[in-house]
Amino acid sequence: MSVPYFDAASAEPLHPRARDALLAALDDGWADPARLHREGRRARLLLDRARESVAAELGARPDELSFTTSGTQAVHLAVLGAVQARQSAARGPGHVVTSAVEHSSVLNAADWLARRSGTEVTTTGVDRLGRADVGAFAEALRQDRTLLACLQTANHEVATIQPVADVIEACARRGVPLLVDAAASVGWLPVPAGWSLLAASARKWGGPAGVGILAVSKGVRWREPLPADDRENHRVPGFPNVPAVLAAAEALSAARGERGVSSGALRAHTDRIRAAVPELVPDSVVHGDPDQRLPHIVTFSCLYVDGEALVTELDRAGFSVSSGSACVSDTRQPSHVLAAMGVLTHGNVRVSLLGDATSQSVEEFLDVLPPIVARVRETVRATSAT
Amino acid sequence: MTTPQRAGAGALSPAPVLTLDALGKKCPIPIIMLADRIRDVQVGQHIAVLADDPAAKTDLPAWCALKSQEFVRTDELPVRMDGVGAPHRAWSFLVRRSY
């Protein structure tokens, strides 16, 4: 019996084909790919093949693409390298534009620049569905001052697909490079053409943790923000994890084949949850764009319950979900995505399905959810009355 | 650091006829208090909720939108320092009962 693991957007098990590739590469790809001997050449060949295969999937040239040690590192290198390459005495510390619902790695990198070098950061708003406001984003771009703009392809918490093509056009008109963070959508949607820099994470497509993707388009200025060596096109210092990279490439090629097939069924499952939760659970609200969205993620909030209790009770009932509620985070801050959307942050549940999720597990979830919410509501009420 | 700007709920205009103190309470408690007590004021009258859970900043307006009550305004309360010298922020949320 399969476990109803509903937190695929946080992490998913290594794809079986990636697991096989990883085990084989531990034997074949252990040597230093920078060396000229037989073992080194073999590792180099495997690494180059993986690079070609991933680049082709993402619409990049192999020499534009570097493997990093995580998606977060890819974003950090992309943001810092692009901004620092364009900072100058004339421009000063410059200006960066992001949407308010970017992944924390983007917001943290922008904030780091603001604190370290005085870079001005404009965070533009989203609508109630979490969709970036193209007009506000375009208006924030300043031809001679904005050094970088950042936009995700789709949101990792509420699944809403962003108007990337429109923002690419706006950035091109003003000559501002755009970092496209494709981490949430790679494997589900084709990467939109026209990015200046691209970031992604293998873990999100069924690959191993510890492999991220940084692509810098030909002609886009970028300067290494860390002490460089000759690895990964001088972009990512340190010995590359060749076996993990091979597994990542294998997982991506598997995902492309399988996700095309599974996305119809997953969309039906998340449609079902979107429709059923407001009917079954009084005072609940479903978030994100109902149409323009990733197929496997659905997020909702239930009034008058705390997210931590909800996650714990669902776990006890056998369902693994995540939550953007403040009580679930280390910092006790609610999800910045839900806050930017202006929607309820407490009692929040994110369901993100693996490719083989069944309608039976979805129906079982919908069976256990209403009594759990009712029970937590009673408990919270009893505590608050004191 | 934020400087105190207002003298607290007393300076609110229009004046709330009822002020709920949810300071120190985590969401969803401030929302539950508001939901329980909003019918204690007349339609058109104002009710204030004092809270220091950051989630309340999003959740009070979101609750009003869901329940078709009118969210009027958020006011920052005077900052006081907690034990480790960090600013302890709190807000007053003003809601008008609309039905």
mmCIF file of N, CA, C and O in Angstrom, chain A residues 193-276:
data_model
loop_
_atom_site.group_PDB
_atom_site.id
_atom_site.type_symbol
_atom_site.label_atom_id
_atom_site.label_comp_id
_atom_site.label_asym_id
_atom_site.label_seq_id
_atom_site.Cartn_x
_atom_site.Cartn_y
_atom_site.Cartn_z
ATOM 1 N N ALA A 193 11.355 30.782 -23.133
ATOM 2 C CA ALA A 193 12.575 31.297 -23.765
ATOM 3 C C ALA A 193 12.739 32.768 -23.442
ATOM 4 O O ALA A 193 11.762 33.459 -23.153
ATOM 5 N N GLY A 194 13.976 33.241 -23.460
ATOM 6 C CA GLY A 194 14.221 34.670 -23.309
ATOM 7 C C GLY A 194 14.792 35.064 -21.960
ATOM 8 O O GLY A 194 14.975 36.247 -21.700
ATOM 9 N N TRP A 195 15.098 34.098 -21.085
ATOM 10 C CA TRP A 195 15.708 34.427 -19.795
ATOM 11 C C TRP A 195 17.139 34.911 -20.012
ATOM 12 O O TRP A 195 17.796 34.540 -20.979
ATOM 13 N N SER A 196 17.624 35.698 -19.057
ATOM 14 C CA SER A 196 19.032 36.098 -19.060
ATOM 15 C C SER A 196 19.821 35.140 -18.185
ATOM 16 O O SER A 196 20.926 34.731 -18.525
ATOM 17 N N LEU A 197 19.231 34.826 -17.011
ATOM 18 C CA LEU A 197 19.809 33.829 -16.116
ATOM 19 C C LEU A 197 18.691 32.887 -15.704
ATOM 20 O O LEU A 197 17.525 33.288 -15.637
ATOM 21 N N LEU A 198 19.074 31.642 -15.433
ATOM 22 C CA LEU A 198 18.071 30.633 -15.102
ATOM 23 C C LEU A 198 18.564 29.845 -13.889
ATOM 24 O O LEU A 198 19.754 29.511 -13.810
ATOM 25 N N ALA A 199 17.658 29.576 -12.945
ATOM 26 C CA ALA A 199 18.017 28.749 -11.793
ATOM 27 C C ALA A 199 16.993 27.634 -11.642
ATOM 28 O O ALA A 199 15.811 27.820 -11.953
ATOM 29 N N ALA A 200 17.457 26.463 -11.195
ATOM 30 C CA ALA A 200 16.555 25.338 -10.961
ATOM 31 C C ALA A 200 17.197 24.393 -9.948
ATOM 32 O O ALA A 200 18.356 24.587 -9.559
ATOM 33 N N SER A 201 16.425 23.396 -9.527
ATOM 34 C CA SER A 201 16.878 22.478 -8.490
ATOM 35 C C SER A 201 16.475 21.048 -8.844
ATOM 36 O O SER A 201 15.297 20.769 -9.060
ATOM 37 N N ALA A 202 17.451 20.139 -8.880
ATOM 38 C CA ALA A 202 17.190 18.759 -9.309
ATOM 39 C C ALA A 202 16.227 18.029 -8.370
ATOM 40 O O ALA A 202 15.431 17.184 -8.794
ATOM 41 N N ARG A 203 16.306 18.373 -7.100
ATOM 42 C CA ARG A 203 15.456 17.750 -6.079
ATOM 43 C C ARG A 203 13.976 17.906 -6.425
ATOM 44 O O ARG A 203 13.150 17.084 -6.061
ATOM 45 N N LYS A 204 13.654 18.997 -7.130
ATOM 46 C CA LYS A 204 12.254 19.279 -7.443
ATOM 47 C C LYS A 204 11.746 18.463 -8.624
ATOM 48 O O LYS A 204 10.560 18.506 -8.931
ATOM 49 N N TRP A 205 12.634 17.774 -9.340
ATOM 50 C CA TRP A 205 12.140 16.950 -10.451
ATOM 51 C C TRP A 205 12.459 15.462 -10.218
ATOM 52 O O TRP A 205 12.516 14.690 -11.154
ATOM 53 N N GLY A 206 12.690 15.101 -8.989
ATOM 54 C CA GLY A 206 12.928 13.692 -8.697
ATOM 55 C C GLY A 206 14.392 13.310 -8.708
ATOM 56 O O GLY A 206 14.751 12.136 -8.631
ATOM 57 N N GLY A 207 15.268 14.300 -8.821
ATOM 58 C CA GLY A 207 16.704 14.057 -8.739
ATOM 59 C C GLY A 207 17.174 14.110 -7.298
ATOM 60 O O GLY A 207 16.366 14.322 -6.389
ATOM 61 N N PRO A 208 18.473 13.933 -7.090
ATOM 62 C CA PRO A 208 18.982 13.956 -5.718
ATOM 63 C C PRO A 208 19.094 15.371 -5.172
ATOM 64 O O PRO A 208 19.153 16.331 -5.940
ATOM 65 N N ALA A 209 19.119 15.512 -3.841
ATOM 66 C CA ALA A 209 19.437 16.802 -3.226
ATOM 67 C C ALA A 209 20.902 17.108 -3.535
ATOM 68 O O ALA A 209 21.688 16.213 -3.842
ATOM 69 N N GLY A 210 21.244 18.389 -3.498
ATOM 70 C CA GLY A 210 22.645 18.756 -3.691
ATOM 71 C C GLY A 210 23.027 19.000 -5.136
ATOM 72 O O GLY A 210 24.210 19.037 -5.463
ATOM 73 N N VAL A 211 22.039 19.155 -6.025
ATOM 74 C CA VAL A 211 22.330 19.528 -7.411
ATOM 75 C C VAL A 211 21.396 20.657 -7.817
ATOM 76 O O VAL A 211 20.175 20.489 -7.819
ATOM 77 N N GLY A 212 21.979 21.798 -8.125
ATOM 78 C CA GLY A 212 21.197 22.921 -8.654
ATOM 79 C C GLY A 212 21.704 23.269 -10.037
ATOM 80 O O GLY A 212 22.743 22.770 -10.482
ATOM 81 N N ILE A 213 20.936 24.107 -10.719
ATOM 82 C CA ILE A 213 21.286 24.514 -12.080
ATOM 83 C C ILE A 213 21.401 26.035 -12.117
ATOM 84 O O ILE A 213 20.474 26.731 -11.721
ATOM 85 N N LEU A 214 22.524 26.507 -12.630
ATOM 86 C CA LEU A 214 22.680 27.935 -12.921
ATOM 87 C C LEU A 214 23.004 28.052 -14.404
ATOM 88 O O LEU A 214 23.961 27.420 -14.870
ATOM 89 N N ALA A 215 22.204 28.808 -15.145
ATOM 90 C CA ALA A 215 22.521 29.056 -16.554
ATOM 91 C C ALA A 215 22.611 30.559 -16.759
ATOM 92 O O ALA A 215 21.768 31.311 -16.267
ATOM 93 N N VAL A 216 23.660 30.954 -17.436
ATOM 94 C CA VAL A 216 23.869 32.372 -17.762
ATOM 95 C C VAL A 216 23.882 32.471 -19.272
ATOM 96 O O VAL A 216 24.738 31.873 -19.932
ATOM 97 N N SER A 217 22.920 33.206 -19.812
ATOM 98 C CA SER A 217 22.783 33.290 -21.256
ATOM 99 C C SER A 217 23.995 33.998 -21.866
ATOM 100 O O SER A 217 24.566 34.911 -21.259
ATOM 101 N N LYS A 218 24.384 33.538 -23.058
ATOM 102 C CA LYS A 218 25.511 34.160 -23.777
ATOM 103 C C LYS A 218 25.293 35.656 -23.881
ATOM 104 O O LYS A 218 24.211 36.112 -24.239
ATOM 105 N N GLY A 219 26.307 36.414 -23.549
ATOM 106 C CA GLY A 219 26.213 37.867 -23.715
ATOM 107 C C GLY A 219 25.701 38.580 -22.483
ATOM 108 O O GLY A 219 25.748 39.804 -22.412
ATOM 109 N N VAL A 220 25.186 37.807 -21.482
ATOM 110 C CA VAL A 220 24.733 38.444 -20.246
ATOM 111 C C VAL A 220 25.928 38.568 -19.307
ATOM 112 O O VAL A 220 26.669 37.605 -19.101
ATOM 113 N N ARG A 221 26.115 39.759 -18.769
ATOM 114 C CA ARG A 221 27.279 39.972 -17.902
ATOM 115 C C ARG A 221 27.066 39.305 -16.552
ATOM 116 O O ARG A 221 25.996 39.412 -15.952
ATOM 117 N N TRP A 222 28.121 38.641 -16.097
ATOM 118 C CA TRP A 222 28.078 37.922 -14.827
ATOM 119 C C TRP A 222 29.509 37.813 -14.325
ATOM 120 O O TRP A 222 30.419 37.544 -15.119
ATOM 121 N N ARG A 223 29.708 38.055 -13.056
ATOM 122 C CA ARG A 223 31.059 37.962 -12.493
ATOM 123 C C ARG A 223 31.024 37.105 -11.241
ATOM 124 O O ARG A 223 30.113 37.269 -10.408
ATOM 125 N N GLU A 224 32.016 36.227 -11.103
ATOM 126 C CA GLU A 224 31.968 35.277 -9.984
ATOM 127 C C GLU A 224 31.963 36.023 -8.643
ATOM 128 O O GLU A 224 32.850 36.822 -8.379
ATOM 129 N N PRO A 225 30.942 35.776 -7.809
ATOM 130 C CA PRO A 225 30.882 36.444 -6.511
ATOM 131 C C PRO A 225 31.698 35.733 -5.434
ATOM 132 O O PRO A 225 31.877 36.266 -4.349
ATOM 133 N N LEU A 226 32.185 34.528 -5.738
ATOM 134 C CA LEU A 226 33.001 33.771 -4.787
ATOM 135 C C LEU A 226 34.382 33.601 -5.412
ATOM 136 O O LEU A 226 34.524 33.705 -6.629
ATOM 137 N N PRO A 227 35.402 33.308 -4.599
ATOM 138 C CA PRO A 227 36.703 32.988 -5.188
ATOM 139 C C PRO A 227 36.523 31.854 -6.195
ATOM 140 O O PRO A 227 35.943 30.812 -5.858
ATOM 141 N N ALA A 228 36.976 32.028 -7.423
ATOM 142 C CA ALA A 228 36.690 31.057 -8.480
ATOM 143 C C ALA A 228 37.839 30.074 -8.645
ATOM 144 O O ALA A 228 38.973 30.325 -8.234
ATOM 145 N N ASP A 229 37.525 28.900 -9.223
ATOM 146 C CA ASP A 229 38.564 28.007 -9.732
ATOM 147 C C ASP A 229 38.127 27.629 -11.146
ATOM 148 O O ASP A 229 37.270 28.301 -11.724
ATOM 149 N N ASP A 230 38.711 26.577 -11.697
ATOM 150 C CA ASP A 230 38.395 26.295 -13.109
ATOM 151 C C ASP A 230 37.199 25.356 -13.264
ATOM 152 O O ASP A 230 36.921 24.868 -14.341
ATOM 153 N N ARG A 231 36.471 25.111 -12.160
ATOM 154 C CA ARG A 231 35.321 24.194 -12.247
ATOM 155 C C ARG A 231 34.103 24.879 -12.840
ATOM 156 O O ARG A 231 33.908 26.081 -12.641
ATOM 157 N N GLU A 232 33.267 24.101 -13.493
ATOM 158 C CA GLU A 232 31.948 24.567 -13.950
ATOM 159 C C GLU A 232 32.020 25.943 -14.611
ATOM 160 O O GLU A 232 31.298 26.872 -14.231
ATOM 161 N N ASN A 233 32.869 26.035 -15.617
ATOM 162 C CA ASN A 233 32.971 27.288 -16.372
ATOM 163 C C ASN A 233 33.353 28.469 -15.483
ATOM 164 O O ASN A 233 32.897 29.593 -15.712
ATOM 165 N N HIS A 234 34.133 28.221 -14.448
ATOM 166 C CA HIS A 234 34.588 29.265 -13.510
ATOM 167 C C HIS A 234 33.431 29.875 -12.727
ATOM 168 O O HIS A 234 33.556 30.964 -12.198
ATOM 169 N N ARG A 235 32.319 29.191 -12.689
ATOM 170 C CA ARG A 235 31.161 29.785 -12.004
ATOM 171 C C ARG A 235 30.927 29.200 -10.614
ATOM 172 O O ARG A 235 30.427 29.890 -9.740
ATOM 173 N N VAL A 236 31.231 27.913 -10.441
ATOM 174 C CA VAL A 236 30.935 27.250 -9.168
ATOM 175 C C VAL A 236 32.207 26.572 -8.669
ATOM 176 O O VAL A 236 32.627 25.562 -9.231
ATOM 177 N N PRO A 237 32.827 27.121 -7.627
ATOM 178 C CA PRO A 237 34.086 26.528 -7.175
ATOM 179 C C PRO A 237 33.881 25.182 -6.486
ATOM 180 O O PRO A 237 32.836 24.937 -5.885
ATOM 181 N N GLY A 238 34.871 24.332 -6.590
ATOM 182 C CA GLY A 238 34.848 23.055 -5.873
ATOM 183 C C GLY A 238 34.575 21.873 -6.783
ATOM 184 O O GLY A 238 33.990 22.003 -7.856
ATOM 185 N N PHE A 239 34.997 20.722 -6.315
ATOM 186 C CA PHE A 239 34.898 19.464 -7.052
ATOM 187 C C PHE A 239 33.427 19.119 -7.292
ATOM 188 O O PHE A 239 32.653 19.037 -6.346
ATOM 189 N N PRO A 240 33.022 18.926 -8.546
ATOM 190 C CA PRO A 240 31.603 18.628 -8.799
ATOM 191 C C PRO A 240 31.236 17.204 -8.375
ATOM 192 O O PRO A 240 32.053 16.293 -8.443
ATOM 193 N N ASN A 241 29.995 17.041 -7.939
ATOM 194 C CA ASN A 241 29.491 15.723 -7.545
ATOM 195 C C ASN A 241 28.961 15.022 -8.803
ATOM 196 O O ASN A 241 27.765 15.068 -9.105
ATOM 197 N N VAL A 242 29.880 14.389 -9.540
ATOM 198 C CA VAL A 242 29.519 13.824 -10.846
ATOM 199 C C VAL A 242 28.398 12.776 -10.740
ATOM 200 O O VAL A 242 27.431 12.832 -11.511
ATOM 201 N N PRO A 243 28.475 11.836 -9.801
ATOM 202 C CA PRO A 243 27.371 10.860 -9.727
ATOM 203 C C PRO A 243 26.004 11.503 -9.480
ATOM 204 O O PRO A 243 25.009 11.125 -10.114
ATOM 205 N N ALA A 244 25.935 12.501 -8.603
ATOM 206 C CA ALA A 244 24.652 13.151 -8.326
ATOM 207 C C ALA A 244 24.166 13.916 -9.550
ATOM 208 O O ALA A 244 22.966 13.946 -9.849
ATOM 209 N N VAL A 245 25.094 14.535 -10.283
ATOM 210 C CA VAL A 245 24.720 15.268 -11.494
ATOM 211 C C VAL A 245 24.143 14.301 -12.538
ATOM 212 O O VAL A 245 23.134 14.598 -13.184
ATOM 213 N N LEU A 246 24.770 13.136 -12.679
ATOM 214 C CA LEU A 246 24.255 12.140 -13.637
ATOM 215 C C LEU A 246 22.852 11.687 -13.237
ATOM 216 O O LEU A 246 21.969 11.537 -14.075
ATOM 217 N N ALA A 247 22.662 11.480 -11.938
ATOM 218 C CA ALA A 247 21.338 11.066 -11.458
ATOM 219 C C ALA A 247 20.310 12.165 -11.730
ATOM 220 O O ALA A 247 19.169 11.881 -12.109
ATOM 221 N N ALA A 248 20.731 13.424 -11.559
ATOM 222 C CA ALA A 248 19.828 14.550 -11.809
ATOM 223 C C ALA A 248 19.411 14.584 -13.275
ATOM 224 O O ALA A 248 18.233 14.793 -13.601
ATOM 225 N N ALA A 249 20.372 14.377 -14.169
ATOM 226 C CA ALA A 249 20.076 14.400 -15.606
ATOM 227 C C ALA A 249 19.122 13.269 -15.972
ATOM 228 O O ALA A 249 18.169 13.453 -16.744
ATOM 229 N N GLU A 250 19.357 12.105 -15.385
ATOM 230 C CA GLU A 250 18.494 10.943 -15.666
ATOM 231 C C GLU A 250 17.071 11.213 -15.146
ATOM 232 O O GLU A 250 16.084 10.911 -15.823
ATOM 233 N N ALA A 251 16.972 11.781 -13.952
ATOM 234 C CA ALA A 251 15.655 12.080 -13.373
ATOM 235 C C ALA A 251 14.904 13.093 -14.233
ATOM 236 O O ALA A 251 13.685 12.984 -14.410
ATOM 237 N N LEU A 252 15.626 14.059 -14.793
ATOM 238 C CA LEU A 252 14.952 15.074 -15.599
ATOM 239 C C LEU A 252 14.406 14.462 -16.879
ATOM 240 O O LEU A 252 13.282 14.763 -17.296
ATOM 241 N N SER A 253 15.203 13.591 -17.479
ATOM 242 C CA SER A 253 14.704 12.988 -18.713
ATOM 243 C C SER A 253 13.530 12.050 -18.416
ATOM 244 O O SER A 253 12.562 11.988 -19.177
ATOM 245 N N ALA A 254 13.563 11.384 -17.258
ATOM 246 C CA ALA A 254 12.417 10.548 -16.849
ATOM 247 C C ALA A 254 11.198 11.420 -16.562
ATOM 248 O O ALA A 254 10.074 11.101 -16.962
ATOM 249 N N ALA A 255 11.426 12.555 -15.878
ATOM 250 C CA ALA A 255 10.309 13.437 -15.506
ATOM 251 C C ALA A 255 9.617 13.964 -16.751
ATOM 252 O O ALA A 255 8.389 14.042 -16.802
ATOM 253 N N ARG A 256 10.406 14.309 -17.767
ATOM 254 C CA ARG A 256 9.791 14.877 -18.961
ATOM 255 C C ARG A 256 8.804 13.883 -19.575
ATOM 256 O O ARG A 256 7.711 14.237 -19.969
ATOM 257 N N GLY A 257 9.216 12.616 -19.616
ATOM 258 C CA GLY A 257 8.332 11.604 -20.171
ATOM 259 C C GLY A 257 7.109 11.357 -19.302
ATOM 260 O O GLY A 257 5.983 11.313 -19.782
ATOM 261 N N GLU A 258 7.352 11.244 -17.986
ATOM 262 C CA GLU A 258 6.278 10.794 -17.091
ATOM 263 C C GLU A 258 5.326 11.912 -16.683
ATOM 264 O O GLU A 258 4.135 11.697 -16.516
ATOM 265 N N ARG A 259 5.878 13.106 -16.469
ATOM 266 C CA ARG A 259 5.024 14.178 -15.955
ATOM 267 C C ARG A 259 4.008 14.637 -16.995
ATOM 268 O O ARG A 259 2.924 15.075 -16.647
ATOM 269 N N GLY A 260 4.396 14.499 -18.268
ATOM 270 C CA GLY A 260 3.436 14.814 -19.317
ATOM 271 C C GLY A 260 2.198 13.927 -19.192
ATOM 272 O O GLY A 260 1.063 14.379 -19.389
ATOM 273 N N VAL A 261 2.446 12.669 -18.823
ATOM 274 C CA VAL A 261 1.350 11.705 -18.683
ATOM 275 C C VAL A 261 0.594 11.932 -17.375
ATOM 276 O O VAL A 261 -0.639 11.954 -17.346
ATOM 277 N N SER A 262 1.336 12.108 -16.266
ATOM 278 C CA SER A 262 0.672 12.150 -14.957
ATOM 279 C C SER A 262 -0.001 13.493 -14.688
ATOM 280 O O SER A 262 -0.876 13.583 -13.833
ATOM 281 N N SER A 263 0.366 14.552 -15.431
ATOM 282 C CA SER A 263 -0.149 15.864 -15.045
ATOM 283 C C SER A 263 -1.669 15.956 -15.220
ATOM 284 O O SER A 263 -2.321 16.665 -14.452
ATOM 285 N N GLY A 264 -2.237 15.226 -16.188
ATOM 286 C CA GLY A 264 -3.692 15.235 -16.358
ATOM 287 C C GLY A 264 -4.404 14.668 -15.138
ATOM 288 O O GLY A 264 -5.339 15.268 -14.608
ATOM 289 N N ALA A 265 -3.910 13.522 -14.660
ATOM 290 C CA ALA A 265 -4.525 12.881 -13.495
ATOM 291 C C ALA A 265 -4.311 13.736 -12.248
ATOM 292 O O ALA A 265 -5.228 13.908 -11.427
ATOM 293 N N LEU A 266 -3.103 14.305 -12.103
ATOM 294 C CA LEU A 266 -2.825 15.119 -10.918
ATOM 295 C C LEU A 266 -3.703 16.363 -10.898
ATOM 296 O O LEU A 266 -4.199 16.780 -9.854
ATOM 297 N N ARG A 267 -3.901 16.924 -12.083
ATOM 298 C CA ARG A 267 -4.749 18.106 -12.161
ATOM 299 C C ARG A 267 -6.182 17.761 -11.734
ATOM 300 O O ARG A 267 -6.840 18.534 -11.035
ATOM 301 N N ALA A 268 -6.629 16.578 -12.139
ATOM 302 C CA ALA A 268 -7.968 16.139 -11.725
ATOM 303 C C ALA A 268 -8.021 15.988 -10.199
ATOM 304 O O ALA A 268 -9.015 16.376 -9.558
ATOM 305 N N HIS A 269 -6.952 15.434 -9.606
ATOM 306 C CA HIS A 269 -6.926 15.275 -8.140
ATOM 307 C C HIS A 269 -6.974 16.633 -7.437
ATOM 308 O O HIS A 269 -7.722 16.822 -6.475
ATOM 309 N N THR A 270 -6.132 17.579 -7.921
ATOM 310 C CA THR A 270 -6.093 18.877 -7.243
ATOM 311 C C THR A 270 -7.370 19.670 -7.523
ATOM 312 O O THR A 270 -7.830 20.427 -6.663
ATOM 313 N N ASP A 271 -7.966 19.483 -8.723
ATOM 314 C CA ASP A 271 -9.274 20.098 -8.997
ATOM 315 C C ASP A 271 -10.304 19.586 -7.993
ATOM 316 O O ASP A 271 -11.124 20.344 -7.471
ATOM 317 N N ARG A 272 -10.263 18.292 -7.754
ATOM 318 C CA ARG A 272 -11.197 17.664 -6.815
ATOM 319 C C ARG A 272 -11.031 18.269 -5.414
ATOM 320 O O ARG A 272 -12.020 18.622 -4.766
ATOM 321 N N ILE A 273 -9.770 18.407 -4.969
ATOM 322 C CA ILE A 273 -9.517 18.986 -3.643
ATOM 323 C C ILE A 273 -9.976 20.441 -3.607
ATOM 324 O O ILE A 273 -10.611 20.885 -2.643
ATOM 325 N N ARG A 274 -9.675 21.169 -4.685
ATOM 326 C CA ARG A 274 -10.076 22.588 -4.738
ATOM 327 C C ARG A 274 -11.591 22.748 -4.616
ATOM 328 O O ARG A 274 -12.085 23.673 -3.975
ATOM 329 N N ALA A 275 -12.315 21.839 -5.262
ATOM 330 C CA ALA A 275 -13.772 21.934 -5.229
ATOM 331 C C ALA A 275 -14.340 21.408 -3.915
ATOM 332 O O ALA A 275 -15.311 21.958 -3.381
ATOM 333 N N ALA A 276 -13.726 20.344 -3.381
ATOM 334 C CA ALA A 276 -14.333 19.649 -2.243
ATOM 335 C C ALA A 276 -14.081 20.340 -0.907
ATOM 336 O O ALA A 276 -14.968 20.367 -0.049
#
